[in-house]
Amino acid sequence: MKRLMIVVPCYNEEEVFPSSAEQLIAVIKDLIKKEKISGDSGILFVNDGSRDRTWELISEAYKSSKYVYGLNLAGNVGHQNALLAGLNTVKDICDISVSIDADLQDDIGVIEEMVDKYYAGADIVYGVRSERGTDSFFKRTTAQTFYKFMAAMGVRSVYNHADFRLMSARAMKALSRYKERNLFLRGIVPEIGYKTDCVYYARKPRMAGESKYPLKKMLSFAWDGITSFSIKPITIVAVFGAIIIFCSVIAFIYTLISHFLGHTVPGWSSLMISIWFLGGVQLFSLGIVGQYVGKTYIESKERPRYNIEEFLDHGKD
């Protein structure tokens, strides 16, 4: 039997933590009883610099349950970095990980199916939302637009998949070799290339607390995803510049014809053509330079993504 660790990033989750911990412990116990995972499996709660009692609750749960582990990060580093910190921590001590958000809007009932697909040969199993009935019209529309736009930008991602996924130990180790600091795991994981599968579920409403992804963060997250995996926006700028140059040339030809026909306004044509042409040249040049800057940017991020304050590990007791 394989050792499973469920990785749960937490940021200000004191309202949902007791229920989440109870439900996830029940999942672990059930899978152990069915002999699908080993008895030393557990849940790693990653505290991402919470300002409430989240870490205190994690510490208490660690003391009262052998299935609960805790990882306290030094400051708030963001959901993606916190999730990666958890995966990097468990990759050498378990055979399988399942990542899930603390609000448990993703269906923990399909974790068993994920484990079954792992035993069937899949290194990565994506949790995919079959429908988004609990989301507002605005959130549902923006989310679907986001996935379609990412695909148009050439970013490989799984439609309607967030960060609810199973990964084998070798998939986690492969992920740890990706050194991007501007993380977008939904785009990185499909790049790993190992065998994948999917499970489908209906997204549930949040149990308590507030969403950690308001509109501003969602837009920032989308922009990070695009700029981390695609230089198409820069290419679009370059193409736009080329189009403006072309239009200015057409306008110049039109001005010459109008001049010979006596229909021009003195001074206006030469001024507008100069502005259009120089603007087009600047945008085109910016796009060309941006191609190189974008590639350098992707390869040159060297700052640490997180620092660990404390790791509560039953194996070290």
Coordinates of C-alpha atoms in Angstrom, one line a residue:
M1 CA 0.0 0.0 0.0
K2 CA 1.1 3.5 -0.8
R3 CA 1.4 6.5 1.6
L4 CA -0.9 9.3 0.7
M5 CA -0.5 12.9 1.9
I6 CA -3.3 15.5 1.3
V7 CA -1.8 19.0 0.9
V8 CA -4.1 21.8 2.0
P9 CA -2.9 25.5 1.6
C10 CA -4.6 27.7 4.3
Y11 CA -4.9 31.4 4.5
N12 CA -7.2 32.8 7.2
E13 CA -9.2 29.7 7.3
E14 CA -10.1 29.5 11.0
E15 CA -13.8 29.4 10.2
V16 CA -13.6 26.3 7.9
F17 CA -10.6 24.5 9.4
P18 CA -12.3 22.4 12.1
S19 CA -14.9 21.0 9.6
S20 CA -12.2 20.6 6.8
A21 CA -9.9 18.7 9.1
E22 CA -12.7 16.4 10.4
Q23 CA -13.8 15.6 6.8
L24 CA -10.3 15.0 5.5
I25 CA -9.4 12.8 8.4
A26 CA -12.5 10.7 7.7
V27 CA -11.4 10.3 4.1
I28 CA -7.9 9.1 5.2
K29 CA -9.4 6.7 7.7
D30 CA -11.8 5.3 5.1
L31 CA -9.1 4.7 2.5
I32 CA -6.9 3.0 5.2
K33 CA -9.8 0.8 6.2
K34 CA -10.3 -0.2 2.6
E35 CA -6.5 -0.9 2.4
K36 CA -6.0 1.5 -0.5
I37 CA -3.4 3.6 1.4
S38 CA -0.9 2.9 4.2
G39 CA -1.7 3.6 7.8
D40 CA 0.9 6.4 8.1
S41 CA -0.9 8.5 5.5
G42 CA -2.1 12.0 6.5
I43 CA -2.9 15.6 5.8
L44 CA -0.4 18.5 5.5
F45 CA -2.0 21.8 6.3
V46 CA 0.2 24.7 5.0
N47 CA -0.3 28.0 6.8
D48 CA 0.4 30.8 4.3
G49 CA 1.0 33.6 6.8
S50 CA -2.5 33.7 8.1
R51 CA -3.5 36.6 10.3
D52 CA -6.1 34.7 12.3
R53 CA -5.9 31.5 14.5
T54 CA -5.3 29.1 11.5
W55 CA -1.8 28.1 12.6
E56 CA -3.0 27.7 16.2
L57 CA -5.8 25.4 15.1
I58 CA -3.4 23.4 12.9
S59 CA -1.0 22.9 15.9
E60 CA -3.9 21.8 18.1
A61 CA -5.1 19.3 15.4
Y62 CA -1.5 18.0 15.0
K63 CA -1.4 17.2 18.8
S64 CA -4.7 15.5 18.8
S65 CA -4.6 13.5 15.6
K66 CA -1.8 11.4 14.1
Y67 CA -3.1 12.1 10.7
V68 CA -2.6 15.9 10.8
Y69 CA 0.7 17.5 9.9
G70 CA 1.5 21.2 9.8
L71 CA 3.8 23.5 7.7
N72 CA 4.1 27.1 8.8
L73 CA 5.5 29.5 6.2
A74 CA 7.5 32.6 7.1
G75 CA 5.0 35.2 5.8
N76 CA 2.3 35.2 3.2
V77 CA 3.7 34.0 -0.1
G78 CA 0.5 33.4 -2.0
H79 CA -1.6 30.3 -2.8
Q80 CA 0.6 28.9 -5.5
N81 CA 3.8 29.2 -3.6
A82 CA 2.1 27.8 -0.5
L83 CA 0.9 24.8 -2.4
L84 CA 4.3 24.2 -4.0
A85 CA 5.9 24.4 -0.5
G86 CA 3.6 21.6 0.7
L87 CA 4.2 19.5 -2.4
N88 CA 8.0 19.9 -2.1
T89 CA 7.8 19.0 1.6
V90 CA 5.9 15.7 1.1
K91 CA 7.5 14.6 -2.2
D92 CA 10.2 12.7 -0.4
I93 CA 8.0 11.2 2.4
C94 CA 5.0 9.9 0.5
D95 CA 4.1 8.0 -2.7
I96 CA 1.0 10.0 -3.6
S97 CA -0.2 13.5 -2.9
V98 CA -3.7 15.1 -3.4
S99 CA -3.8 18.9 -3.3
I100 CA -7.1 20.6 -2.4
D101 CA -8.2 24.0 -1.0
A102 CA -9.3 24.3 2.6
D103 CA -12.8 25.4 1.8
L104 CA -13.5 21.9 0.4
Q105 CA -15.6 23.3 -2.5
D106 CA -13.9 20.6 -4.5
D107 CA -15.5 17.2 -3.8
I108 CA -13.4 15.0 -1.4
G109 CA -15.6 12.1 -2.4
V110 CA -13.6 11.6 -5.6
I111 CA -10.3 11.3 -3.8
E112 CA -10.8 7.5 -3.7
E113 CA -11.4 7.5 -7.5
M114 CA -8.2 9.5 -7.9
V115 CA -6.3 6.9 -5.9
D116 CA -7.9 4.1 -8.0
K117 CA -6.7 5.9 -11.2
Y118 CA -3.2 6.2 -9.8
Y119 CA -3.1 2.4 -9.2
A120 CA -4.4 2.0 -12.8
G121 CA -1.2 3.8 -14.0
A122 CA -1.8 7.5 -13.9
D123 CA 0.9 9.7 -12.4
I124 CA -1.4 12.8 -12.4
V125 CA -5.1 12.8 -11.9
Y126 CA -7.0 16.1 -12.4
G127 CA -10.1 17.0 -10.6
V128 CA -12.4 18.6 -13.2
R129 CA -15.6 20.5 -12.5
S130 CA -18.4 19.0 -14.4
E131 CA -20.6 22.0 -13.8
R132 CA -20.4 25.4 -11.9
G133 CA -23.9 25.7 -10.7
T134 CA -22.9 27.1 -7.3
D135 CA -20.9 30.0 -8.9
S136 CA -22.5 33.3 -9.7
F137 CA -23.2 34.2 -13.3
F138 CA -20.3 36.6 -13.3
K139 CA -17.8 34.2 -11.8
R140 CA -18.9 31.4 -14.1
T141 CA -18.6 33.5 -17.2
T142 CA -15.2 35.0 -16.2
A143 CA -13.8 31.6 -15.4
Q144 CA -14.9 30.1 -18.7
T145 CA -13.5 33.1 -20.5
F146 CA -10.2 32.7 -18.7
Y147 CA -9.7 29.1 -19.7
K148 CA -10.6 29.9 -23.4
F149 CA -8.3 32.9 -23.4
M150 CA -5.5 30.9 -21.9
A151 CA -5.9 28.3 -24.7
A152 CA -5.9 31.1 -27.3
M153 CA -2.6 32.3 -25.8
G154 CA -1.1 28.9 -26.3
V155 CA -1.0 27.9 -22.6
R156 CA -1.6 24.2 -21.9
S157 CA -4.2 23.8 -19.2
V158 CA -7.1 21.5 -18.3
Y159 CA -10.5 23.1 -18.8
N160 CA -12.4 23.7 -15.6
H161 CA -9.5 22.4 -13.5
A162 CA -8.2 24.4 -10.5
D163 CA -5.6 22.9 -8.2
F164 CA -7.4 19.8 -7.1
R165 CA -5.2 17.0 -8.3
L166 CA -3.4 13.8 -7.4
M167 CA 0.3 13.6 -8.2
S168 CA 2.7 10.6 -7.8
A169 CA 6.0 11.0 -6.1
R170 CA 7.9 11.1 -9.4
A171 CA 5.5 13.7 -10.8
M172 CA 6.1 15.9 -7.7
K173 CA 9.9 15.5 -8.0
A174 CA 9.6 16.5 -11.7
L175 CA 7.5 19.5 -10.7
S176 CA 10.2 20.6 -8.2
R177 CA 12.7 20.9 -11.1
Y178 CA 10.6 23.8 -12.6
K179 CA 12.2 26.9 -11.2
E180 CA 9.7 29.6 -12.2
R181 CA 9.2 32.2 -9.5
N182 CA 6.0 33.5 -11.1
L183 CA 4.1 30.3 -10.5
F184 CA 1.1 29.1 -12.4
L185 CA 0.8 25.4 -11.5
R186 CA -2.2 24.8 -13.7
G187 CA 0.1 25.5 -16.6
I188 CA 3.2 23.8 -15.3
V189 CA 1.8 20.5 -14.3
P190 CA 0.5 19.6 -17.8
E191 CA 4.1 20.3 -19.0
I192 CA 5.5 17.4 -16.9
G193 CA 4.3 14.9 -19.5
Y194 CA 3.6 11.8 -17.4
K195 CA 0.4 9.8 -17.9
T196 CA -2.7 11.7 -16.8
D197 CA -6.4 11.0 -16.1
C198 CA -9.4 13.0 -14.9
V199 CA -12.2 12.6 -12.4
Y200 CA -15.3 14.8 -12.6
Y201 CA -17.4 16.3 -9.9
A202 CA -19.9 19.1 -9.1
R203 CA -18.4 22.1 -7.2
K204 CA -20.0 22.7 -3.8
P205 CA -20.7 26.0 -2.1
R206 CA -18.1 27.4 0.3
M207 CA -18.8 26.1 3.9
A208 CA -17.9 29.4 5.6
G209 CA -15.6 32.4 5.4
E210 CA -14.8 34.5 2.3
S211 CA -13.3 33.6 -1.1
K212 CA -9.5 34.2 -1.2
Y213 CA -9.8 35.1 -4.9
P214 CA -11.8 38.4 -5.4
L215 CA -11.9 39.9 -8.8
K216 CA -8.6 41.8 -8.4
K217 CA -6.7 38.6 -7.4
M218 CA -8.4 36.6 -10.2
L219 CA -7.2 39.2 -12.8
S220 CA -3.7 39.2 -11.4
F221 CA -3.6 35.4 -11.3
A222 CA -4.8 35.3 -15.0
W223 CA -2.2 37.8 -16.0
D224 CA 0.6 35.8 -14.2
G225 CA -0.5 32.7 -16.0
I226 CA -0.4 34.3 -19.4
T227 CA 2.9 36.1 -18.9
S228 CA 4.5 33.0 -17.4
F229 CA 3.8 30.7 -20.3
S230 CA 3.2 32.9 -23.4
I231 CA 4.9 35.8 -25.2
K232 CA 1.9 36.1 -27.5
P233 CA 0.8 39.5 -25.9
I234 CA 4.2 40.9 -26.9
T235 CA 3.8 39.4 -30.4
I236 CA 0.4 41.0 -30.6
V237 CA 1.9 44.4 -29.8
A238 CA 4.5 43.9 -32.6
V239 CA 1.8 42.9 -35.1
F240 CA -0.3 45.9 -34.1
G241 CA 2.8 48.1 -34.7
A242 CA 3.3 46.6 -38.1
I243 CA -0.4 47.2 -39.0
I244 CA -0.1 50.8 -38.0
I245 CA 3.0 51.2 -40.2
F246 CA 1.1 49.6 -43.1
C247 CA -1.8 52.0 -42.5
S248 CA 0.5 55.0 -42.4
V249 CA 2.0 54.0 -45.8
I250 CA -1.5 53.7 -47.2
A251 CA -2.4 57.1 -45.8
F252 CA 0.8 58.5 -47.3
I253 CA -0.2 57.1 -50.8
Y254 CA -3.7 58.5 -50.3
T255 CA -2.3 61.9 -49.3
L256 CA -0.1 62.0 -52.5
I257 CA -3.1 61.2 -54.7
S258 CA -5.2 63.8 -52.9
H259 CA -2.5 66.4 -53.2
F260 CA -2.4 66.0 -57.0
L261 CA -6.2 66.2 -57.0
G262 CA -6.1 69.3 -54.8
H263 CA -8.2 67.9 -51.9
T264 CA -5.7 68.1 -49.1
V265 CA -5.8 70.2 -45.9
P266 CA -2.4 72.0 -45.7
G267 CA -0.2 70.5 -42.8
W268 CA -2.8 68.0 -41.5
S269 CA -1.7 65.1 -43.6
S270 CA 2.0 65.3 -43.0
L271 CA 1.5 65.7 -39.3
M272 CA -0.9 62.7 -38.9
I273 CA 1.3 60.5 -41.1
S274 CA 4.4 61.3 -39.0
I275 CA 2.5 60.5 -35.8
W276 CA 1.2 57.3 -37.1
F277 CA 4.4 56.2 -38.6
L278 CA 6.6 57.0 -35.6
G279 CA 4.0 55.4 -33.2
G280 CA 4.0 52.3 -35.3
V281 CA 7.8 52.1 -35.4
Q282 CA 7.9 52.5 -31.6
L283 CA 5.3 49.8 -31.0
F284 CA 7.0 47.5 -33.4
S285 CA 10.4 48.1 -31.9
L286 CA 9.0 47.6 -28.4
G287 CA 7.5 44.2 -29.5
I288 CA 10.8 43.0 -31.0
V289 CA 12.8 44.0 -27.8
G290 CA 10.0 42.5 -25.7
Q291 CA 10.4 39.1 -27.4
Y292 CA 13.9 38.9 -25.9
V293 CA 13.1 40.6 -22.6
G294 CA 10.1 38.2 -22.1
K295 CA 12.3 35.2 -22.7
T296 CA 15.0 36.5 -20.4
Y297 CA 12.4 37.3 -17.8
I298 CA 11.1 33.8 -17.8
E299 CA 14.6 32.3 -17.3
S300 CA 16.1 34.8 -14.9
K301 CA 13.8 34.7 -11.8
E302 CA 16.0 33.5 -9.0
R303 CA 14.4 34.8 -5.7
P304 CA 13.3 32.2 -3.2
R305 CA 9.6 31.3 -3.4
Y306 CA 9.0 30.7 0.3
N307 CA 10.8 30.1 3.6
I308 CA 9.6 27.5 6.2
E309 CA 9.1 28.7 9.8
E310 CA 8.1 25.3 11.2
F311 CA 7.2 21.8 10.1
L312 CA 5.1 19.6 12.4
D313 CA 6.0 16.1 11.4
H314 CA 4.9 13.0 13.4
G315 CA 7.9 11.1 11.9
K316 CA 10.2 13.4 13.9
D317 CA 8.4 13.0 17.2

